[in-house]
Coordinates of N, CA and C in Angstrom, one line a residue:
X191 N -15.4 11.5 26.5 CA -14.7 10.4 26.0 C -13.4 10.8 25.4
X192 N -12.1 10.2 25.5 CA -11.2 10.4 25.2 C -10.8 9.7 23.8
X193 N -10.3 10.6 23.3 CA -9.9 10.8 21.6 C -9.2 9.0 21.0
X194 N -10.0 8.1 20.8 CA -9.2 6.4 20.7 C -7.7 6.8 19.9
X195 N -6.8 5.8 20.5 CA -5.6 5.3 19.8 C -5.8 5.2 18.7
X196 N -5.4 4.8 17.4 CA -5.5 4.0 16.2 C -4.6 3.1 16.6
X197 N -5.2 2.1 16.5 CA -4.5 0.6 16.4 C -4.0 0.0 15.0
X198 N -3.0 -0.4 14.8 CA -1.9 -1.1 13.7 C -2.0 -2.3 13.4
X199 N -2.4 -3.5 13.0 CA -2.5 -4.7 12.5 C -1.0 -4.9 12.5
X200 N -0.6 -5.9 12.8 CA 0.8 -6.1 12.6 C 0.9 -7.4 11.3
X201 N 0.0 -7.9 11.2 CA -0.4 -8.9 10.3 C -1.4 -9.1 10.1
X202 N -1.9 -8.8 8.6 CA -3.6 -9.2 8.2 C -2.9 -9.4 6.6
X203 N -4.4 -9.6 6.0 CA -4.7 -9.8 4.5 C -6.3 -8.9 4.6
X204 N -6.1 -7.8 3.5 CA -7.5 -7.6 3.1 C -7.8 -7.5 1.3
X205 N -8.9 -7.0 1.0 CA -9.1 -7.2 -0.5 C -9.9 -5.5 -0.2
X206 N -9.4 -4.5 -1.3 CA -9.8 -3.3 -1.4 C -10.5 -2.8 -2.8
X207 N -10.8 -1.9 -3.0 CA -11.2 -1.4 -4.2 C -10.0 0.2 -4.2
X208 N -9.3 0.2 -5.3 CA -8.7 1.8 -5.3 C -9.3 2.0 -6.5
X209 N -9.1 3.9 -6.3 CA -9.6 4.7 -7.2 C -8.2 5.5 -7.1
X210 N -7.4 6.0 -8.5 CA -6.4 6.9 -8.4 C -6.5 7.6 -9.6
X211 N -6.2 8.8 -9.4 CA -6.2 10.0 -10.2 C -4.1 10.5 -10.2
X212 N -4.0 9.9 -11.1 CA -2.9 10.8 -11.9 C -2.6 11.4 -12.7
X213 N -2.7 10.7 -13.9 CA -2.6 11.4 -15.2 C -4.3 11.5 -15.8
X214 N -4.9 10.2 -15.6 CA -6.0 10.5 -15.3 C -7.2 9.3 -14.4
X215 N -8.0 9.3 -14.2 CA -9.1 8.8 -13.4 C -8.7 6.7 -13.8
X216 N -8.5 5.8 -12.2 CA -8.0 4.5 -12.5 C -8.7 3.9 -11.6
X217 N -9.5 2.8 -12.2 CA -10.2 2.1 -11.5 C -9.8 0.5 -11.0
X218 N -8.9 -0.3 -10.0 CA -9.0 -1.1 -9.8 C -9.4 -1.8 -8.5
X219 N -9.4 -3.4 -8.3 CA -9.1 -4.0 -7.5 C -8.1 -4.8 -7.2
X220 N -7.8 -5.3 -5.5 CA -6.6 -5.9 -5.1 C -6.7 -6.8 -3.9
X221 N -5.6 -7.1 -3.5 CA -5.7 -8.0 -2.2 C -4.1 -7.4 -1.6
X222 N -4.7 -6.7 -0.4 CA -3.5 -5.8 0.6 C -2.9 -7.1 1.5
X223 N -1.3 -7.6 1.5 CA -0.9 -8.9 2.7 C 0.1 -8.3 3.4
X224 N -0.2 -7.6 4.5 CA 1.0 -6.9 5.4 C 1.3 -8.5 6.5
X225 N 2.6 -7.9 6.9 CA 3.8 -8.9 7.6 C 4.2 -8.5 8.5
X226 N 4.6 -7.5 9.1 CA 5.2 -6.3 10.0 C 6.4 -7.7 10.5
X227 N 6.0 -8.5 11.1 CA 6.7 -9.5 11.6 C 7.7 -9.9 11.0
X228 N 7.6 -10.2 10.2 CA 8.2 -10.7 9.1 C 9.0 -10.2 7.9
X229 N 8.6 -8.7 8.1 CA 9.0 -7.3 7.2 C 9.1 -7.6 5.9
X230 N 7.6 -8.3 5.7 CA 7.2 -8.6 4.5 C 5.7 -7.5 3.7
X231 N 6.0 -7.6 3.0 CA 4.6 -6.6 2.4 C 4.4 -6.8 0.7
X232 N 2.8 -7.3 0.6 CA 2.3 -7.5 -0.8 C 1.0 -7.0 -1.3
X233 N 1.0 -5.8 -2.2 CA 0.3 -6.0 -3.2 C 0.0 -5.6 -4.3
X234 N -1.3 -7.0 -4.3 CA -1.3 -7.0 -5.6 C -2.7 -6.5 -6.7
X235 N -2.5 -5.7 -7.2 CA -3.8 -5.3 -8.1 C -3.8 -5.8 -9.3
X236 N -5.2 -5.7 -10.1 CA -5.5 -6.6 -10.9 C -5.5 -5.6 -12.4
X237 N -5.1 -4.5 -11.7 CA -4.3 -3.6 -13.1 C -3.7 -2.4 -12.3
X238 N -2.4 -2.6 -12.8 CA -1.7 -1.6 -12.1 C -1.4 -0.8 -13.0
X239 N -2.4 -0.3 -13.9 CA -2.1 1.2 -15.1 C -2.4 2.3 -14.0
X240 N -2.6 2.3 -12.9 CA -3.3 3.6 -12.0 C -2.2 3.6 -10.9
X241 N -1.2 2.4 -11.1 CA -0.4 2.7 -9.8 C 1.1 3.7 -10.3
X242 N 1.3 4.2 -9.8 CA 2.6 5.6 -9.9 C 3.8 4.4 -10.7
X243 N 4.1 3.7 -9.4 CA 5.3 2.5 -10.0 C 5.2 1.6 -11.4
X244 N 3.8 1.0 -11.3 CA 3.4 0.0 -12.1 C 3.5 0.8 -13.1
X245 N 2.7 2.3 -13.1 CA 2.4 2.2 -14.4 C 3.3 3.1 -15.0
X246 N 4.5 3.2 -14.6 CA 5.4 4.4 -15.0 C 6.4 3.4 -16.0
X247 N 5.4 1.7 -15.9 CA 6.5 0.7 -16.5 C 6.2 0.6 -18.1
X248 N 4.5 0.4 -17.6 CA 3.8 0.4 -18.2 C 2.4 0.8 -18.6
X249 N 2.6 1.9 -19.1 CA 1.8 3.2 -18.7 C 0.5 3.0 -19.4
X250 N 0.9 2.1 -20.5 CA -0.6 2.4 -21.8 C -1.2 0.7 -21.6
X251 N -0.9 -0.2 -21.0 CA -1.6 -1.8 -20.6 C -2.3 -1.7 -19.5
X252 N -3.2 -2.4 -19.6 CA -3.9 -2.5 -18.3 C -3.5 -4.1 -18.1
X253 N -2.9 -4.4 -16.9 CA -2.6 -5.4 -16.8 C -2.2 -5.1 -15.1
X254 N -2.2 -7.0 -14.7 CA -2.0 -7.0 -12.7 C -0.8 -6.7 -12.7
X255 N -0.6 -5.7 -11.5 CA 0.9 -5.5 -10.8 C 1.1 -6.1 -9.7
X256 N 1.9 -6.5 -9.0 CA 1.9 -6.5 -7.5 C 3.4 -5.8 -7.3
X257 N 3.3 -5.2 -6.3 CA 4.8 -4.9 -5.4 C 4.6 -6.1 -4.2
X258 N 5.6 -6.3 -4.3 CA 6.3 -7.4 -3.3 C 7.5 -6.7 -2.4
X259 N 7.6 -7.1 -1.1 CA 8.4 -6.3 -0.4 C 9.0 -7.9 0.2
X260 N 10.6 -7.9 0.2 CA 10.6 -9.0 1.3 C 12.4 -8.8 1.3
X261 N 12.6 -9.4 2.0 CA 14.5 -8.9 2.7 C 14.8 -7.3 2.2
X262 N 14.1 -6.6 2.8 CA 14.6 -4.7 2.3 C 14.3 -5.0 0.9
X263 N 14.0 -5.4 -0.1 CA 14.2 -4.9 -1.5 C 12.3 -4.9 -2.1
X264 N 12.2 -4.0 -2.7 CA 10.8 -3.8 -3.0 C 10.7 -4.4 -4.6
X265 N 9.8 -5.4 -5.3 CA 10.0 -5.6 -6.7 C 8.1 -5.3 -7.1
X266 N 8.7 -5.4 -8.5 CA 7.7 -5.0 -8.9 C 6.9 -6.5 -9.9
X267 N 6.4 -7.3 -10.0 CA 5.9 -8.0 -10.7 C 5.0 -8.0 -11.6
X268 N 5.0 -8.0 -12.5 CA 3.7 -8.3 -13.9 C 3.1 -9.9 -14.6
X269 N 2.4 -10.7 -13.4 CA 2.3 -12.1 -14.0 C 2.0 -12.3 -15.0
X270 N 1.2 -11.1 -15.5 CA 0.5 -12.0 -17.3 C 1.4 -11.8 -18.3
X271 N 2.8 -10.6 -18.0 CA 3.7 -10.4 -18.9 C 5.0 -11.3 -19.2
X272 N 4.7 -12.0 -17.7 CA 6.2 -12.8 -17.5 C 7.2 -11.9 -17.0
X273 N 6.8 -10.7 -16.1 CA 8.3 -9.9 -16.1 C 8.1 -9.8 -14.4
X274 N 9.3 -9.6 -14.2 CA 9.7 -8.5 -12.5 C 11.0 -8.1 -12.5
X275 N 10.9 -7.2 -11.6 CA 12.2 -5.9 -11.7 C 12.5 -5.6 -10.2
X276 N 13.5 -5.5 -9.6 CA 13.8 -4.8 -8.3 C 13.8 -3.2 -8.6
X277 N 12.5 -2.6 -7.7 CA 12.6 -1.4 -8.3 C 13.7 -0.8 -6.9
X278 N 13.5 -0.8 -6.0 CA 14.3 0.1 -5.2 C 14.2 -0.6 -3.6
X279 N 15.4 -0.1 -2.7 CA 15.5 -1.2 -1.2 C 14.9 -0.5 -0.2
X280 N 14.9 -0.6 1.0 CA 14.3 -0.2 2.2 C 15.5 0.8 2.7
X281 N 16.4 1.0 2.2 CA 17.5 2.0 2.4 C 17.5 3.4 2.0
X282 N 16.3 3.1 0.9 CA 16.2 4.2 0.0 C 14.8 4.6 0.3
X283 N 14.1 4.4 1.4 CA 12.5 4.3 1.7 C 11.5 3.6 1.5
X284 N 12.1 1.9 0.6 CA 11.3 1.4 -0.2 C 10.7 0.4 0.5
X285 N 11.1 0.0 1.5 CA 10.8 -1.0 2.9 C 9.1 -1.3 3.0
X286 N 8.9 -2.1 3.7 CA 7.6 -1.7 4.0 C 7.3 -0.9 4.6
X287 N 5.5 -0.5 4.6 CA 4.9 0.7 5.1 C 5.3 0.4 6.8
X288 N 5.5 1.5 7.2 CA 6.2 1.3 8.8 C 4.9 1.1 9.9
X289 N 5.4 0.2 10.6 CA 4.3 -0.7 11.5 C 4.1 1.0 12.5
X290 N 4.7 1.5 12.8 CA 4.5 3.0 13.6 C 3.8 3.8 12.8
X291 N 3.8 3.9 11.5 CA 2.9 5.0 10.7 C 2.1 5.9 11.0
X292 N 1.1 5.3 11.7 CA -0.3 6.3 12.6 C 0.3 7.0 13.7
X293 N 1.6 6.5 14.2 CA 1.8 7.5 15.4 C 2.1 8.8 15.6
X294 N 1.3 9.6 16.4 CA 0.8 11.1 16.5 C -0.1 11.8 15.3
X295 N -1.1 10.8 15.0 CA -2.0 10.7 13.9 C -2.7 11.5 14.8
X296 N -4.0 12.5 14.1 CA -4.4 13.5 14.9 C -5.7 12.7 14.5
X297 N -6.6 12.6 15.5 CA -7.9 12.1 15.4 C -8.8 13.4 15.2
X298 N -9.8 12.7 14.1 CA -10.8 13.9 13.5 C -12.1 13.3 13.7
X299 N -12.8 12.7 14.6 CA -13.8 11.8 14.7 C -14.3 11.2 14.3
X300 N -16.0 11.0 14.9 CA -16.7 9.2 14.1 C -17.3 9.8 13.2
X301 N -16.6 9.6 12.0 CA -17.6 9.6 10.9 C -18.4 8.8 10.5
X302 N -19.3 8.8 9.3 CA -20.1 7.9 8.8 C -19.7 7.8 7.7
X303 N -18.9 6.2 7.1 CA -18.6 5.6 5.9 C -19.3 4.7 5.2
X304 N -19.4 4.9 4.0 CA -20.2 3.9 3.3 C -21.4 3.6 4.3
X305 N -21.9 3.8 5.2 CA -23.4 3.3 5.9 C -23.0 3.1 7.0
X306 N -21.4 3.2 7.8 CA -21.5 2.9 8.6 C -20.6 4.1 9.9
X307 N -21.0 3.6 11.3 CA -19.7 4.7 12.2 C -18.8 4.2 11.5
X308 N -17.3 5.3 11.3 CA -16.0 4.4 11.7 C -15.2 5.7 12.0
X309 N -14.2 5.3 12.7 CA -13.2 6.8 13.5 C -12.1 7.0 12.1
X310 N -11.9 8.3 12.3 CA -11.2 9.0 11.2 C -9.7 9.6 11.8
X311 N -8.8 9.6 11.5 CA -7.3 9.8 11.7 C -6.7 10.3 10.5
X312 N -6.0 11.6 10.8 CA -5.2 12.2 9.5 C -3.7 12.2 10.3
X313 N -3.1 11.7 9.2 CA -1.1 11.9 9.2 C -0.8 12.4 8.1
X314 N -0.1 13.4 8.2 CA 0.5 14.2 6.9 C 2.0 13.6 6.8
X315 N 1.9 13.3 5.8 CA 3.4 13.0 5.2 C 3.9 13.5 4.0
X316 N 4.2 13.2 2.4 CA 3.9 13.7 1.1 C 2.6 14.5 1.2
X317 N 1.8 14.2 1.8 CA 0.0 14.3 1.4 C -1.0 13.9 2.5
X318 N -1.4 14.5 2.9 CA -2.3 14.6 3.9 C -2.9 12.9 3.6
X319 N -3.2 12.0 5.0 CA -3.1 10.3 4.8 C -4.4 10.6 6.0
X320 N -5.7 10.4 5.4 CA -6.9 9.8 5.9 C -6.8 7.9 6.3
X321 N -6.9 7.5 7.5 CA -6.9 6.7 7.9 C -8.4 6.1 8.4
X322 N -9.3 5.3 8.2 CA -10.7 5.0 8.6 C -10.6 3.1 9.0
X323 N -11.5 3.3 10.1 CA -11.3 1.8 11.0 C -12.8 1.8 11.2
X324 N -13.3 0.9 11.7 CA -14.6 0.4 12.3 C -15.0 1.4 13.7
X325 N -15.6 2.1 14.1 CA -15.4 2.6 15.1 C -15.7 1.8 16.3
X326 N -14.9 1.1 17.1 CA -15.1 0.0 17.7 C -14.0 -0.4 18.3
X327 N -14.0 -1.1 19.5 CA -12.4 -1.6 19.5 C -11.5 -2.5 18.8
X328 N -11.9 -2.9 18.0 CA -11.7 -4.2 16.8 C -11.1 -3.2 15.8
X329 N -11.6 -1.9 15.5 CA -10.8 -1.3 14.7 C -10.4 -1.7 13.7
X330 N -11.6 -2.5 12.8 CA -10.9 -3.4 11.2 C -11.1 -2.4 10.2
X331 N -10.2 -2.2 9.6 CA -9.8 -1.5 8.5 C -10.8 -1.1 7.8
X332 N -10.8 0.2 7.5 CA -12.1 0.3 5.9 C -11.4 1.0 5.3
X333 N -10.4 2.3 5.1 CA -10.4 2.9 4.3 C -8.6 3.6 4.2
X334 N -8.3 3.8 3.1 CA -7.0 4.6 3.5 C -7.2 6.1 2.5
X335 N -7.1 6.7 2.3 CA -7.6 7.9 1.3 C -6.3 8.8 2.0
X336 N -5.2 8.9 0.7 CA -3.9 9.8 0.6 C -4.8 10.9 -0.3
X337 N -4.5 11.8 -0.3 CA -5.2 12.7 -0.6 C -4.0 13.6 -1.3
X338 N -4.2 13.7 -2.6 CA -5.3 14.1 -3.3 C -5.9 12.7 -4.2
X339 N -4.8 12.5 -4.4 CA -5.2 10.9 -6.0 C -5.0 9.5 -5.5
X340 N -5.2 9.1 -4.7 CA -5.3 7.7 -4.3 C -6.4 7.4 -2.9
X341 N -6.9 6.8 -3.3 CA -8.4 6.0 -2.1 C -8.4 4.0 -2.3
X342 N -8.2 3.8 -1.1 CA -8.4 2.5 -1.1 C -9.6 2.1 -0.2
X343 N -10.3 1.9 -0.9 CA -11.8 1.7 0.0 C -11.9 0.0 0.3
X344 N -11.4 -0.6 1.5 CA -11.2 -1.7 2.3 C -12.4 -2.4 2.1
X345 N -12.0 -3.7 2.1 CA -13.7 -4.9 2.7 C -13.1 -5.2 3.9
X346 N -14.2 -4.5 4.6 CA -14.0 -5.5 6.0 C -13.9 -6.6 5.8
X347 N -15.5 -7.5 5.3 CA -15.3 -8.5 5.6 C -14.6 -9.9 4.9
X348 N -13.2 -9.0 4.2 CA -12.4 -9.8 3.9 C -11.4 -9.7 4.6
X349 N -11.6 -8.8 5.9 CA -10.5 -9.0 6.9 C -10.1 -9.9 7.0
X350 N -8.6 -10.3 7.4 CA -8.1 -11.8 8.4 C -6.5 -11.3 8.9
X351 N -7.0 -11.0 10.3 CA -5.9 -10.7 11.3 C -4.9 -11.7 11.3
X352 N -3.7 -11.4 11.3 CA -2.9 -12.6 11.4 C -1.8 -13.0 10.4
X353 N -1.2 -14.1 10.5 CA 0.3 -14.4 9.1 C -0.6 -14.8 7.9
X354 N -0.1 -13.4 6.7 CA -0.8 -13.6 5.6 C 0.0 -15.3 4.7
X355 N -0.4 -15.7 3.6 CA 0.0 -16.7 3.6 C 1.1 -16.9 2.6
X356 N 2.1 -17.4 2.7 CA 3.4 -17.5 2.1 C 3.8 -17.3 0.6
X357 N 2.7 -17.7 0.5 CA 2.7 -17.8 -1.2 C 2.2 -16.4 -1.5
X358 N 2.0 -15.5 -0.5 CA 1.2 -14.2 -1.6 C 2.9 -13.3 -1.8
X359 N 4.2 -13.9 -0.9 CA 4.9 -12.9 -1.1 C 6.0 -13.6 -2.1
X360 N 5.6 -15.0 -2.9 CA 6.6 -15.4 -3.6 C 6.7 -14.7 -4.9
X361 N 8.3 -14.6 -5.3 CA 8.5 -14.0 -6.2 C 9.2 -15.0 -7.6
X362 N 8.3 -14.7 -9.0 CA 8.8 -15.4 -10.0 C 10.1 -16.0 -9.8
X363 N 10.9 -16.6 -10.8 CA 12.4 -17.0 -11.1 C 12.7 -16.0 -12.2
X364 N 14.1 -15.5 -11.8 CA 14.5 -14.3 -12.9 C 14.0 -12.9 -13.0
X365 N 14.0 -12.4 -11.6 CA 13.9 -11.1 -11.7 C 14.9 -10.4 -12.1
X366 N 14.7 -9.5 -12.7 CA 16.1 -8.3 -13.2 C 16.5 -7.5 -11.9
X367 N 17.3 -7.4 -12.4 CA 18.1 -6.4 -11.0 C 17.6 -5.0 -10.6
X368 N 17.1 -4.7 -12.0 CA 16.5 -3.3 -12.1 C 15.4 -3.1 -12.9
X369 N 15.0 -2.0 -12.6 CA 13.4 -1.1 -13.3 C 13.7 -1.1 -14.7
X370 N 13.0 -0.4 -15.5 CA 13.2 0.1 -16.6 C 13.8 1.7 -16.3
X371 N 14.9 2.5 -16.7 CA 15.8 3.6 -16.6 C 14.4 4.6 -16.4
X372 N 13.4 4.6 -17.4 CA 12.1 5.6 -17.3 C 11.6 5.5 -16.3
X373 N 11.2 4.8 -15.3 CA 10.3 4.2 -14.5 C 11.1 5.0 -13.3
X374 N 9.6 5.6 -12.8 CA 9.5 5.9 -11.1 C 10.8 5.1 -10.1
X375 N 10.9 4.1 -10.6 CA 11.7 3.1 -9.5 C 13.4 4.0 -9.5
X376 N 13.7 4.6 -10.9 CA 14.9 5.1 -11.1 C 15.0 5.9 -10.1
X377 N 13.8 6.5 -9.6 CA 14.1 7.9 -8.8 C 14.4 7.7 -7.4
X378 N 13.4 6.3 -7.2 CA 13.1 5.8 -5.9 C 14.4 5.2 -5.4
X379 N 15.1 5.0 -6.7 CA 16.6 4.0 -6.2 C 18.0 4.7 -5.8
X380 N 17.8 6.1 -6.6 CA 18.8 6.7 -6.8 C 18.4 8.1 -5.8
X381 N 17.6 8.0 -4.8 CA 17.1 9.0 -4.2 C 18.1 8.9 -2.4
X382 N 18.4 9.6 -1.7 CA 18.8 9.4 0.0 C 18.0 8.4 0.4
X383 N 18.5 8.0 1.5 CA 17.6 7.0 2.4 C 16.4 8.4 2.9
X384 N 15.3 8.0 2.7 CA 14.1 8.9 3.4 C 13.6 8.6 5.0
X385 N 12.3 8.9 4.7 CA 12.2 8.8 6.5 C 11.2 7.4 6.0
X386 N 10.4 6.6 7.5 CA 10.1 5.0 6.8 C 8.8 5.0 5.8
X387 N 9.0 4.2 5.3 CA 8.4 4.1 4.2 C 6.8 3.9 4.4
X388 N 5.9 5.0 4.3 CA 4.3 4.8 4.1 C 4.3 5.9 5.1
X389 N 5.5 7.0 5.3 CA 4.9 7.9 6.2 C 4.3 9.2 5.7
X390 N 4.4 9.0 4.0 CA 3.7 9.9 3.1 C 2.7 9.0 2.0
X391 N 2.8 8.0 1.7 CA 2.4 6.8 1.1 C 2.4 5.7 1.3
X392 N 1.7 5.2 0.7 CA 0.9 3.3 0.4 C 1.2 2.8 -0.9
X393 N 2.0 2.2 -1.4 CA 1.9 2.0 -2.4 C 1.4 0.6 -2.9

């Protein structure tokens, strides 16, 4: 049998569980809304103290973040705070995760996840990028594991292939133009255009 493609979703919505290790061990949940079509991309967790961006804003709250991606510019949102910030553009790598990402992903076989087959795919980018799907031709998402400190452990069966829905990429009234000067986003803004964005990370 020949080594399967990995297949790309060009539009879905799913709901994940991450686990991230930075400064130290971060437990949340979220709802992942990619657009490729649309070169839209959202999300949003329900405490983003564990996310690199979110929490570099706000390091010591546990409170929801979302990144929002929509015309090149990536923002960061805080609904319970009342705040959002343009942290950095698609110029600068901030784009969405690129619809090609998996391509020349090396396949490492069917493993067994959480109780079930599903095919396994590594791309190195920043960090070695574990990719896990259904092992099947349907190929529905279960897992993304960046290695070493971030795991997003997928629900299938909150899959839904297709145009996520409008409202998950609307953005408050009165975003600031920019991050906070401390914040991750400073680096991300003020950095060269990189190669596309998610070819080392998910954020």
């Amino acid at each position: 049998m020949d080594a399967p493609e990995p297949f790309w979703y060009k539009q879905f919505s799913i709901r994940f569980n991450e686990t991230t290790k930075i400064f130290s061990t971060k437990h949340t949940e979220g709802t992942w809304h990619y657009d490729a079509l649309g070169l839209r991309e959202a999300i949003h967790r329900d405490n983003g103290q564990g996310d690199r961006y979110c929490g570099s804003i706000h390091p010591f709250t546990e409170t929801p973040c979302s990144h929002i991606v929509v015309e090149g510019n990536r923002y960061l949102v805080f609904p319970d705070l009342g705040e959002c910030c343009l942290c950095c553009t698609a110029a600068k790598g901030c784009g969405i995760l690129a619809p090609t990402w998996l391509t020349g992903a090396a396949f490492q076989g069917t493993v067994t996840l959480r109780g079930m087959p599903a095919y396994k795919w590594r791309q190195d980018g920043l960090q070695p990028n574990y990719w896990y799907t259904s092992a099947d031709e349907a190929q529905i998402p279960l897992e993304l594991d960046q290695e070493p400190n971030d795991r997003q452990s997928l629900w299938p069966d909150s899959f839904a292939a297709g145009p996520p829905p409008d409202e998950a990429f609307a953005l408050p009234e009165g975003c600031r133009s920019r991050c906070s000067l401390t914040s991750v986003c400073t680096i991300a803004a003020e950095a060269e255009g990189e190669a596309e964005e998610g070819q080392g990370e998910v954020v």
